[in-house]
XYZ file of C-alpha atoms in Angstrom:
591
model
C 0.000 0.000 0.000
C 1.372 3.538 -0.595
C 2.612 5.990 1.969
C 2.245 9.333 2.620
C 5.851 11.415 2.178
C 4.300 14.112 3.395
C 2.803 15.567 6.767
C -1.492 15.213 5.922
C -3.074 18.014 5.343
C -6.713 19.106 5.180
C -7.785 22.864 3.784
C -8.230 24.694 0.671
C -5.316 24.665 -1.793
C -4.715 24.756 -4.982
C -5.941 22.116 -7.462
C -2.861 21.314 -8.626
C -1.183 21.304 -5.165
C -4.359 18.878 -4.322
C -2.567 16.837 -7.172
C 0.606 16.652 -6.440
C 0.031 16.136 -3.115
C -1.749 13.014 -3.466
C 1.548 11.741 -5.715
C 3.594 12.300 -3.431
C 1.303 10.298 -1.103
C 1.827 7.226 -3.724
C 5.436 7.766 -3.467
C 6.167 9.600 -6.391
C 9.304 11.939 -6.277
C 10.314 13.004 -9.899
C 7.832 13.944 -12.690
C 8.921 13.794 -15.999
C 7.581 16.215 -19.055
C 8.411 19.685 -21.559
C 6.969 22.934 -20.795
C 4.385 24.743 -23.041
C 2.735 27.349 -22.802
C -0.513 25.409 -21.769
C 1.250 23.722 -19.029
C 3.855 26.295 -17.608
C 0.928 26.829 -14.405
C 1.248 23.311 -13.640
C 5.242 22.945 -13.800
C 5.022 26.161 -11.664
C 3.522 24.147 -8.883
C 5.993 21.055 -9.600
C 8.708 23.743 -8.972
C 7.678 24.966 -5.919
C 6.122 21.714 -4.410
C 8.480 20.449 -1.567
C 9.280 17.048 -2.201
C 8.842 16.306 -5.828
C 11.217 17.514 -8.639
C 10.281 18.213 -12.169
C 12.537 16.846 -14.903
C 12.665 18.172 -17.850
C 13.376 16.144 -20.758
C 14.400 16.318 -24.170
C 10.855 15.583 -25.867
C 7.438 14.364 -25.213
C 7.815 10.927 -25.929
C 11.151 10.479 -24.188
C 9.488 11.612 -21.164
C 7.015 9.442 -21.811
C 9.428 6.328 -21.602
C 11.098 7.615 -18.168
C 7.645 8.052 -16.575
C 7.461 3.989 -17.585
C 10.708 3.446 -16.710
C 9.873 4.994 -13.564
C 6.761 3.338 -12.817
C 8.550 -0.387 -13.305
C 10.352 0.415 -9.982
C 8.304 3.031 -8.370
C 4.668 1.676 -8.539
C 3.805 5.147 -10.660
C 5.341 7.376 -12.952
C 3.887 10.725 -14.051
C 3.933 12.679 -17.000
C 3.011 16.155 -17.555
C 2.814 17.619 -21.392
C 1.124 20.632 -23.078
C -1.670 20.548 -25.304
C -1.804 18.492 -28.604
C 1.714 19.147 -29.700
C 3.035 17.694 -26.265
C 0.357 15.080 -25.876
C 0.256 13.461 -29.486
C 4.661 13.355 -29.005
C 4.056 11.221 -25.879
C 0.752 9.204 -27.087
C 3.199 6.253 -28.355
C 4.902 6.271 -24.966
C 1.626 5.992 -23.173
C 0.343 3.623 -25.504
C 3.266 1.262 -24.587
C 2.218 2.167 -21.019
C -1.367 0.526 -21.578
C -0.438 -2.711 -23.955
C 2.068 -3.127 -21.038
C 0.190 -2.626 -18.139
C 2.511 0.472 -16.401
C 0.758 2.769 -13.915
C 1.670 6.649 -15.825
C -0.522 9.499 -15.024
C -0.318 11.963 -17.471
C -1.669 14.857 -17.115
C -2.032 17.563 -20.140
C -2.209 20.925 -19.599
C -4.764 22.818 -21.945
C -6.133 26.406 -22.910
C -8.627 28.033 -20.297
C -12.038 27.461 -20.467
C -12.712 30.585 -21.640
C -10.826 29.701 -24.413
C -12.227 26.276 -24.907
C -15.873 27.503 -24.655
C -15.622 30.065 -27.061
C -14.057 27.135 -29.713
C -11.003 29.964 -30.508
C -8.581 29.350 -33.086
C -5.586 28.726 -30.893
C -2.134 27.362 -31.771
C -2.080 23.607 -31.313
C -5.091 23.189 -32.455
C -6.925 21.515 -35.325
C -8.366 24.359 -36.101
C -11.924 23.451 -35.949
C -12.922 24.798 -32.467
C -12.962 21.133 -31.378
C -10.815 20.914 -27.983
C -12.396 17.418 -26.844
C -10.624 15.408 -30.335
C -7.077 14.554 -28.386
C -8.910 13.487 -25.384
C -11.263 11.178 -26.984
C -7.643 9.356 -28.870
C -6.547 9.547 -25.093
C -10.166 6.723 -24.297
C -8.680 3.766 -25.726
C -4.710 3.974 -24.471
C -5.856 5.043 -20.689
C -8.658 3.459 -18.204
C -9.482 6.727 -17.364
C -9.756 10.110 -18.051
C -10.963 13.831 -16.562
C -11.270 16.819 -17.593
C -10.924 19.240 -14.262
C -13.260 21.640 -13.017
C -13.261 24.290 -10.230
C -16.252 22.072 -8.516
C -15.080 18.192 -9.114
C -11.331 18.850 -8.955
C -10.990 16.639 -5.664
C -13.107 13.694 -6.267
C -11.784 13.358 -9.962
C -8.393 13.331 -8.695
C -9.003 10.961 -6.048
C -11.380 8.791 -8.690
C -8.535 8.549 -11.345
C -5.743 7.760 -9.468
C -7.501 4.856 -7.566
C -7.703 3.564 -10.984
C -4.573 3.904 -12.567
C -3.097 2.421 -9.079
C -5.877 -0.670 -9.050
C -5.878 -1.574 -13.054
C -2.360 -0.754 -13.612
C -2.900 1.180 -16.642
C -2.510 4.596 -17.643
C -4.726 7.478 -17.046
C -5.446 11.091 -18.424
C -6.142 14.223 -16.240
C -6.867 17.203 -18.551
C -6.052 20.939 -16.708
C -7.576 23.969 -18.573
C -4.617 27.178 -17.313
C -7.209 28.802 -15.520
C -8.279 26.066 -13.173
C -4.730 24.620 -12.056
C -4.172 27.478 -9.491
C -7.864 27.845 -8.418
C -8.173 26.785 -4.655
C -10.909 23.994 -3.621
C -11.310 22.623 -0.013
C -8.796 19.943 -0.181
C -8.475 17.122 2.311
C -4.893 15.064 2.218
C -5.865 13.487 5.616
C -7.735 10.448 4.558
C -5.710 8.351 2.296
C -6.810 6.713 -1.116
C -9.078 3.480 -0.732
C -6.659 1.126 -3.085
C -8.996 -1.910 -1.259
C -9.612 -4.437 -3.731
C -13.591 -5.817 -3.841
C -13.521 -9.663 -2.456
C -14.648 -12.148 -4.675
C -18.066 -13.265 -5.024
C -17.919 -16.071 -1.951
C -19.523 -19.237 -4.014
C -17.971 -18.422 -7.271
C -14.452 -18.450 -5.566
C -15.149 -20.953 -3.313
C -15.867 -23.410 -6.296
C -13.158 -21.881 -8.056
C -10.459 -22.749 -5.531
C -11.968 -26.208 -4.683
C -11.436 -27.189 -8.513
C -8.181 -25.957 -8.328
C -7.112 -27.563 -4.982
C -8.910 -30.705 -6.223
C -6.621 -30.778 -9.403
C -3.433 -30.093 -7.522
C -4.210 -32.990 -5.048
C -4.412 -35.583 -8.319
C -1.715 -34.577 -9.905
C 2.016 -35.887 -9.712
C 3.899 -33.340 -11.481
C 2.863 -29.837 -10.815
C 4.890 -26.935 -11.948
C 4.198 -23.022 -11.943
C 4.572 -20.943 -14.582
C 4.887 -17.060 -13.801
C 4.296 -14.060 -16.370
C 4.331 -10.205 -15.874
C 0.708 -9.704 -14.697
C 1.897 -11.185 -11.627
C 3.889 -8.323 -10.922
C 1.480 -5.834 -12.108
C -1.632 -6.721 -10.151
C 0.926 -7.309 -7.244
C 0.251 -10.813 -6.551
C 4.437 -11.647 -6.227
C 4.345 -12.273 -2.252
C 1.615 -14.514 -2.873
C 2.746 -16.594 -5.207
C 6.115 -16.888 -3.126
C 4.230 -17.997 -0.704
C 2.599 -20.412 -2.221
C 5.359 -22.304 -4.709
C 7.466 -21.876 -1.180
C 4.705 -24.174 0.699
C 4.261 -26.355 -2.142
C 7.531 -26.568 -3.246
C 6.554 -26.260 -6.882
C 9.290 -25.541 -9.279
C 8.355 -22.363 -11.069
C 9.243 -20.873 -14.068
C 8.939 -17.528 -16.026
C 8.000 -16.173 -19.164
C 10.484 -13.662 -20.818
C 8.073 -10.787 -19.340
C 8.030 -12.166 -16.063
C 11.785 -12.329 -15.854
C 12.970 -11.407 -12.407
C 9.664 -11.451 -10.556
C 10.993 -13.587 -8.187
C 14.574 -13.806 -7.692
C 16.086 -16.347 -10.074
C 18.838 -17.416 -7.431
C 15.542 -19.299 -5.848
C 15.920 -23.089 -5.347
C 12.629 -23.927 -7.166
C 13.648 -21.341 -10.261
C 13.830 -23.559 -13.166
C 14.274 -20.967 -15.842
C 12.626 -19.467 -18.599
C 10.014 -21.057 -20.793
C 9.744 -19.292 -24.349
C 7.775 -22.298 -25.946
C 9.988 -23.747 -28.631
C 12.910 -21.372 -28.304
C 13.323 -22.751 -24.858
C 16.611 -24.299 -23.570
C 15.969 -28.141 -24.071
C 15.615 -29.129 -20.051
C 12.819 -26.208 -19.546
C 10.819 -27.002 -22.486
C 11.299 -30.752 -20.993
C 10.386 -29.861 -17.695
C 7.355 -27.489 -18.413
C 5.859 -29.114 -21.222
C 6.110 -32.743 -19.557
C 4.320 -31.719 -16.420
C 0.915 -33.387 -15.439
C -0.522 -29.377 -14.393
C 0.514 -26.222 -15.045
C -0.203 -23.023 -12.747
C -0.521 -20.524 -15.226
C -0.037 -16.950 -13.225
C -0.845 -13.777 -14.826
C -0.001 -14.593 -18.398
C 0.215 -12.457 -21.221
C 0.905 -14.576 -24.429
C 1.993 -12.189 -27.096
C 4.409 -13.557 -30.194
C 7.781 -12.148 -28.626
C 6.888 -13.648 -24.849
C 5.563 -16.959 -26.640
C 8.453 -17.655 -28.603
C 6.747 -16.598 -31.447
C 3.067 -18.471 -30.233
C 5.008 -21.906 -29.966
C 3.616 -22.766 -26.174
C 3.190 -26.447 -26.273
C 1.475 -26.641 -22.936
C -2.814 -28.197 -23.514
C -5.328 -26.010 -22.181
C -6.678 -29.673 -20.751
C -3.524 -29.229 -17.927
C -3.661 -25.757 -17.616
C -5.118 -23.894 -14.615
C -4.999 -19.778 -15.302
C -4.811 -16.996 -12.712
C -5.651 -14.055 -13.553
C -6.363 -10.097 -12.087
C -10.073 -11.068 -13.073
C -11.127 -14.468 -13.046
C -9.789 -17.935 -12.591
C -9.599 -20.381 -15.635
C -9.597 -24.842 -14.522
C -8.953 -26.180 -18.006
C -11.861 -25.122 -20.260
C -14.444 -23.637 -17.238
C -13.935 -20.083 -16.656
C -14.924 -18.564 -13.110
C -15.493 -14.890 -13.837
C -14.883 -12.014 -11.731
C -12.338 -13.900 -8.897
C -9.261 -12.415 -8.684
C -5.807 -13.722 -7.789
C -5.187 -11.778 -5.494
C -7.915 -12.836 -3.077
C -8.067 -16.273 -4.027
C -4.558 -17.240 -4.045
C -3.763 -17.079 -0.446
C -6.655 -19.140 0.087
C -5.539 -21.858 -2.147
C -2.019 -21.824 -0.300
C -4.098 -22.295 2.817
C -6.051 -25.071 0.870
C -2.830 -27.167 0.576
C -0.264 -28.978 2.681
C 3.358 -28.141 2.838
C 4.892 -30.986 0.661
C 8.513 -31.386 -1.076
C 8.613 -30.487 -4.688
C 10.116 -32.534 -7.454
C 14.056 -32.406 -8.357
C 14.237 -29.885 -11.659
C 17.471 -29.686 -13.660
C 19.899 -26.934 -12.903
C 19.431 -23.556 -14.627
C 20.641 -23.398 -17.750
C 24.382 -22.404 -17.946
C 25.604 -20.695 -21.802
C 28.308 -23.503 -23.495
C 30.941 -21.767 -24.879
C 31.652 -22.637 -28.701
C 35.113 -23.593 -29.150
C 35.515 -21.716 -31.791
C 33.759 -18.706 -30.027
C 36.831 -18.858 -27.701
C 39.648 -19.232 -29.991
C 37.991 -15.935 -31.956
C 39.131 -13.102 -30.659
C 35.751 -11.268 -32.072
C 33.333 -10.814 -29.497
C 30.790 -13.084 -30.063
C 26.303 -12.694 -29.038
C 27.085 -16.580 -27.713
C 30.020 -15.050 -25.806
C 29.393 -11.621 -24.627
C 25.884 -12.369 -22.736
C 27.800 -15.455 -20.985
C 29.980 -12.866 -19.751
C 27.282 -10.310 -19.158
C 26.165 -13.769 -16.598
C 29.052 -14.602 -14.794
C 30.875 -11.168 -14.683
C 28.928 -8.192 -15.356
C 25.758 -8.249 -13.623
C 25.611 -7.985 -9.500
C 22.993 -8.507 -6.666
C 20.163 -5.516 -6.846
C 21.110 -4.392 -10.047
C 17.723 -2.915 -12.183
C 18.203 -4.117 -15.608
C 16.900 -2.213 -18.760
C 16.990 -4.187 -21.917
C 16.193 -2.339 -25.507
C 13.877 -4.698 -27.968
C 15.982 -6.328 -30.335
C 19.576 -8.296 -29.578
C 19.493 -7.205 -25.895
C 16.104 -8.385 -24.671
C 16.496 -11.803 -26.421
C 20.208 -11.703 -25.091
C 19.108 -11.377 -21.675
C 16.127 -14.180 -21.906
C 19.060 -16.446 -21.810
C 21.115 -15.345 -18.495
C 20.261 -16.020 -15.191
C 19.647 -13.395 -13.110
C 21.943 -12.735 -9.215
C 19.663 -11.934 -6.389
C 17.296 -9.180 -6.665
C 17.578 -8.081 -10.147
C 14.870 -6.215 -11.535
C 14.472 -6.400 -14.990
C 12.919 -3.466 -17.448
C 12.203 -4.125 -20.994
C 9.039 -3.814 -23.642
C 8.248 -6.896 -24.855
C 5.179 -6.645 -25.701
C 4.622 -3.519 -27.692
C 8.607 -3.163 -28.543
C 8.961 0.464 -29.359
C 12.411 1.033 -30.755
C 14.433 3.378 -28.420
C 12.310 2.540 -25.056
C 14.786 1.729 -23.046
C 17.479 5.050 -23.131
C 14.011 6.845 -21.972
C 13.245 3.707 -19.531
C 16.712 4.357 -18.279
C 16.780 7.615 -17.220
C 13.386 6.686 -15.052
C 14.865 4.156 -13.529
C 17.747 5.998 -12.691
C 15.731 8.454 -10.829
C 13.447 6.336 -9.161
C 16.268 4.140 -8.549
C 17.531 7.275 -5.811
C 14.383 6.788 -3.779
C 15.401 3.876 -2.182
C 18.070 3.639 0.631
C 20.585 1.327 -0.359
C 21.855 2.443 -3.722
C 20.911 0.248 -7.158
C 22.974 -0.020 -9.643
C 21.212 0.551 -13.543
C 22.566 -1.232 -16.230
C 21.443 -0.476 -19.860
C 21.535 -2.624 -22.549
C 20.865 -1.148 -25.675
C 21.842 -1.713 -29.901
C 23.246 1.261 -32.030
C 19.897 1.498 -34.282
C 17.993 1.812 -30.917
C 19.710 4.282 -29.660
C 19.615 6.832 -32.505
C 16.048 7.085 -31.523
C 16.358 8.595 -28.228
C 19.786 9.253 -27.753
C 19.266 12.929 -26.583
C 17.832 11.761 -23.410
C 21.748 11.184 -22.671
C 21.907 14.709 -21.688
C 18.861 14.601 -19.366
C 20.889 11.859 -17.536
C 24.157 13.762 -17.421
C 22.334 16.746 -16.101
C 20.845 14.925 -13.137
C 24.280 13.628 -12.407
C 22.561 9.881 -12.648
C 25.417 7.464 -13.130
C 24.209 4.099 -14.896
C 26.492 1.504 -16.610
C 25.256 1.540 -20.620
C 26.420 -1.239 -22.599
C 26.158 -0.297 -25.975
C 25.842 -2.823 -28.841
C 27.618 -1.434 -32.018
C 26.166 -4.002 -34.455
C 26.055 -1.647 -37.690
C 22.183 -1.223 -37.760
C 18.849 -3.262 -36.900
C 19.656 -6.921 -36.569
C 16.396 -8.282 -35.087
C 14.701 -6.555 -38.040
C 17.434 -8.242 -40.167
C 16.413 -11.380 -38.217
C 12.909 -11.129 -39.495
C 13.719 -10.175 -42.827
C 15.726 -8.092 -45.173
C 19.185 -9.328 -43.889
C 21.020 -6.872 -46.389
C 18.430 -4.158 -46.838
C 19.406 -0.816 -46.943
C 16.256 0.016 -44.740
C 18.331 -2.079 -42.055
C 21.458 -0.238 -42.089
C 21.900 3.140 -40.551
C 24.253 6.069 -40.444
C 27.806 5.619 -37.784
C 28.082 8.080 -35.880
C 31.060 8.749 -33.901
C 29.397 6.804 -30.781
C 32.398 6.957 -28.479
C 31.775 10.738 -28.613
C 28.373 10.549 -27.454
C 28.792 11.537 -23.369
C 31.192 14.448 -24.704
C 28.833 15.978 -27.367
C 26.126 15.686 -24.659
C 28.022 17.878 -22.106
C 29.401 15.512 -20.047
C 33.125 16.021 -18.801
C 35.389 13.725 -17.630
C 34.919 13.926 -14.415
C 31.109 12.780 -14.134
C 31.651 10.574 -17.901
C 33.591 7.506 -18.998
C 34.024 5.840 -22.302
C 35.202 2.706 -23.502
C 35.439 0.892 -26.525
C 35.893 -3.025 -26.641
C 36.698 -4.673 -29.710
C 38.409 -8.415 -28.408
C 37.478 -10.612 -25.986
C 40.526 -10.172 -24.543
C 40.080 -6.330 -24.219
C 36.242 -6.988 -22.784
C 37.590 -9.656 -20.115
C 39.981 -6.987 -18.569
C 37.270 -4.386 -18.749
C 35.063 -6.831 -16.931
C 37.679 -8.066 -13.920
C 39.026 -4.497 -13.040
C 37.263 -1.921 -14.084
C 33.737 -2.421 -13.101
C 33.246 -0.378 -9.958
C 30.188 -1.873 -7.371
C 28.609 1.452 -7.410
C 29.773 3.767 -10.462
C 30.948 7.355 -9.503
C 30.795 7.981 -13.259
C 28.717 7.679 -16.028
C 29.641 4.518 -17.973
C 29.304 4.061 -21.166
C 30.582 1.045 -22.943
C 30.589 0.801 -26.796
C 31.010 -3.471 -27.298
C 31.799 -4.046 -31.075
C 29.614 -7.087 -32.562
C 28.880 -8.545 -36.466
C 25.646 -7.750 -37.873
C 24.803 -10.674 -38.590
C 25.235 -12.285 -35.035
C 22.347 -12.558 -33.002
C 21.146 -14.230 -29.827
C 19.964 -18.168 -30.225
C 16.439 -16.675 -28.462
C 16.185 -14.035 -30.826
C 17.088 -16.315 -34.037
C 14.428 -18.708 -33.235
C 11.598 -16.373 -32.426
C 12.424 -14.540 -35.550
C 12.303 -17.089 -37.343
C 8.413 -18.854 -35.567
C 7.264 -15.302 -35.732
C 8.221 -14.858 -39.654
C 6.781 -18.300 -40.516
C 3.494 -17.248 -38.696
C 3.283 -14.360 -41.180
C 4.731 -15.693 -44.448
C 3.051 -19.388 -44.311
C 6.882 -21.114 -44.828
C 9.518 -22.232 -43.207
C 12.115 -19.753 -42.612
C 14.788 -20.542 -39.914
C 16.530 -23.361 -42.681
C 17.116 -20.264 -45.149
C 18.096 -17.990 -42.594
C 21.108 -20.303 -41.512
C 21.664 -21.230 -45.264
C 22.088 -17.842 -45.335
C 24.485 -17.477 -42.189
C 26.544 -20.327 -43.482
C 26.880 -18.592 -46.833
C 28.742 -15.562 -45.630
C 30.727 -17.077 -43.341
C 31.951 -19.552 -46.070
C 31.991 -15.869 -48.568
C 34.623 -14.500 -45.753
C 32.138 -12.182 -44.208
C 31.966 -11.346 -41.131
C 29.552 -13.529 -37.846
């Protein structure tokens, strides 16, 4: 449940201070936007508010991806943009919000009602008098949405944040300039009712007696974890129960990190036919699986290759409860699971293979070229450390990353589901920030590819003006190779432009005091990066530029490529795509 940062207060104030006051309340501490001239009231307040800091970034959408960012380790980000202009730059950024389930408020400033009533001509406008047309695009990427007035300022407030903090979705709060600074009787005394409803009593009580039944019949039981079980908050319950059971679990690539992978009943991570061999054994040979919170898009799926029957499946879910093909609507896991664990007796769970641990290629090691195969094995054993927060970028990084296990604690960032390219320098910089909120210090680590980052490398500046200090390893790879993956391997529309990358911090304003930039081109080189000059806690920005082939790519990302592509084109793919490997490697080329 949230906590107030603040002392309570109850009296009138201004709507906007009524606003931020009740974020602070849900623990938020940075808010992330660009002033315009529709919004300058509203940063005014920010600015002024004790306890929360406004940061300013580069453009809408950027700020956008930080609120997310944010949100993944803070419970809620919040975005604040002008009018059209501002709020059409971030709409992609929220949009990722919604598909994946992140708790952003953004709130648009907008011209005064005066304004609005009279249906003037202003600037960022359509021109048509019509100031309602980028709210109503707003409906279907937010849960809800408000337009505030001088007389329901409080209990919209109140109303939408409940629901962005319940459903886990985005939401829109719409200021006109004249009403932010108005001042409404305000109370910050009584705290937000986040209660959720019980379940109807007999529809959960048959509910968990099928699933109890099932469980009790049933030799080989294993658990299979995906992000909603995160997002609807459920992780501490489904601790405790694989704990009592003794259940191995595993994840989905989206529910990577959930629970700490160093657990003894982690088995590893199930991506349907791209699995390692032993998970898709161990998952797909089971008598029952315990589905939790799943979200079965192509990327999480292994490009929909799940070979797991529907006839051993039981599903938990924020909003019902699924035994096989019967579907008990309206009971949510978060009530019901508890009393399941209750339901069932502590008992030993069955021996699972070890986590999967990267072979080494012989010829990987003898190469002096730093290798996909190679580099994430070091990334493993090496690079990442207890309580680091992970941000992966959509392409050779997230699929890279599927295939490591985790240290203790990690949290992992990255948009699988809707993928926007460039996410994760945004995501980054969020993290970063929220990352300070917490007593012990986190280290970041970035992973992100060279086409990626031309998206939304200007954010680099936002992070070297905040004097954040996360580790970035950056994958020079000459252009998009999980497009090239999918298809086009030597279209130009693949390639892009090199820019001097190792100049990045510098052209950004960083000096050399707060920046530092290396280069690795050899194994060799990368191995006494990795043993000496890694610092625990960096005092510096790092950013590390890790030369790979083009044409190299993760096994995960390879063979969801390749099930996605087939989906699409009707034909097999993944035989031509290493016919095609094999031919420049035999031509002399470079993988």
């Amino acid at each position: 449940m949230p906590h107030p940062d603040t002392q309570p207060q109850s009296s009138n104030m201004g709507i906007a201070t009524y606003l931020f006051g009740r974020l602070k309340q849900l623990g938020v501490k940075h808010v992330f936007g660009q002033p315009g001239d529709f919004n300058m009231g509203i940063i005014d307040v920010i600015e002024d508010e004790e306890g929360i800091e406004w940061i300013g970034c580069c453009n809408e959408m950027n700020a956008g991806y930080a609120a997310d960012g944010y949100a993944r380790v803070n419970k809620m980000g919040v975005l604040v943009t002008t009018f059209g202009v501002g709020e059409l730059s971030a709409m992609n950024a929220i949009a990722g919000s919604f598909s994946e389930m992140i708790p952003v408020v953004h709130i648009v400033g907008t011209p005064s009602t005066e304004f609005q009533s009279q249906g003037a001509m202003l600037h960022h406008t359509l021109g048509n008098g019509d100031y309602k047309t980028y709210y109503k695009m707003y409906e279907n990427i937010t849960v809800a949405q408000t337009v505030l007035t001088h007389h329901n300022a409080k209990d919209e407030i109140d109303r939408v944040l409940k629901e962005c903090y319940i459903r886990s979705r985005p939401v829109y709060i719409s200021i006109p300039a004249d009403i932010c600074v108005k001042e409404t009787f305000a109370d910050l005394t009584q705290p937000l009712d986040f209660t959720i409803p019980e379940n109807v009593h007999e529809v959960e009580y048959a509910a968990i007696n099928k699933v109890v039944h099932h469980i009790h019949r049933s030799a080989n039981v294993i658990v299979l974890i995906d992000a909603c079980a995160s997002r609807h908050n459920v992780v501490k319950e489904i601790l405790d129960f694989i704990e009592k059971t003794g259940f191995p679990f595993f994840t989905s690539p989206m529910g990577k990190g959930i629970i700490s992978e160093d657990h003894p009943l982690f088995g590893g991570i199930y991506i349907g036919s791209v699995s390692e061999p032993h998970v898709k054994n161990e998952v797909e040979k089971a008598d029952l699986i315990i589905s939790v919170g799943a979200i079965r898009s192509d990327f999480n799926t292994g490009g929909f290759t799940y070979h797991v029957s529907p006839a051993k499946t039981i599903e938990l879910s924020n909003n019902y409860i699924k035994v096989f093909f019967a579907t008990y609507g309206g009971v949510s896991m978060k009530h019901a699971l508890p009393k399941i664990t209750a339901c069932l007796e502590s008992m030993p769970g069955p021996q699972i293979s070890p986590p999967y641990q990267h072979k080494i290629l012989e010829d990987d090691v003898k190469d002096e070229r730093i290798t996909q195969n190679w580099f994430w094995h070091e990334v493993s054993s090496k690079i990442l450390r207890k309580n680091d927060i992970v941000v992966g970028e959509m392409g050779t990084s997230i699929f890279g990353l599927m295939d490591i296990k985790f240290p203790s604690g990690v949290a992992f960032i990255g948009q699988i589901l809707y993928g926007s390219i460039g996410y994760s320098v945004g995501a980054c910089l969020g993290a970063s920030l929220a990352a300070t909120n917490f007593k012990e210090k986190r280290r970041v680590c970035l992973f992100v590819g060279d086409g990626s980052f031309q998206v939304t490398a200007q954010e680099m500046s936002t992070i070297i003006r905040h004097d954040l200090k996360p580790v970035i390893f950056f994958i020079n790879n000459n252009g998009f190779t999980i497009e090239r993956m999918l298809h086009g391997m030597d279209r130009k529309y693949n390639d892009i432009s090199q820019w001097k990358f190792d100049k990045t911090l510098e052209y950004f304003g960083g000096s050399d005091k707060v920046c530092r930039t290396i280069k690795l081109s050899t194994k060799s080189e990368f191995e006494s990066f990795a043993s000496s000059q890694l610092p625990e806690i960096p005092s510096q920005i790092l950013f590390v530029e890790v030369m790979m082939d083009k044409y190299d790519a993760p096994r995960a990302l390879v063979g969801t490529a390749c099930n996605t592509a087939e989906k699409h084109m009707k034909e097999k793919v993944l035989p031509k795509l290493h016919e095609e490997l094999h031919r420049k490697t035999v031509a002399g080329e470079k993988y």
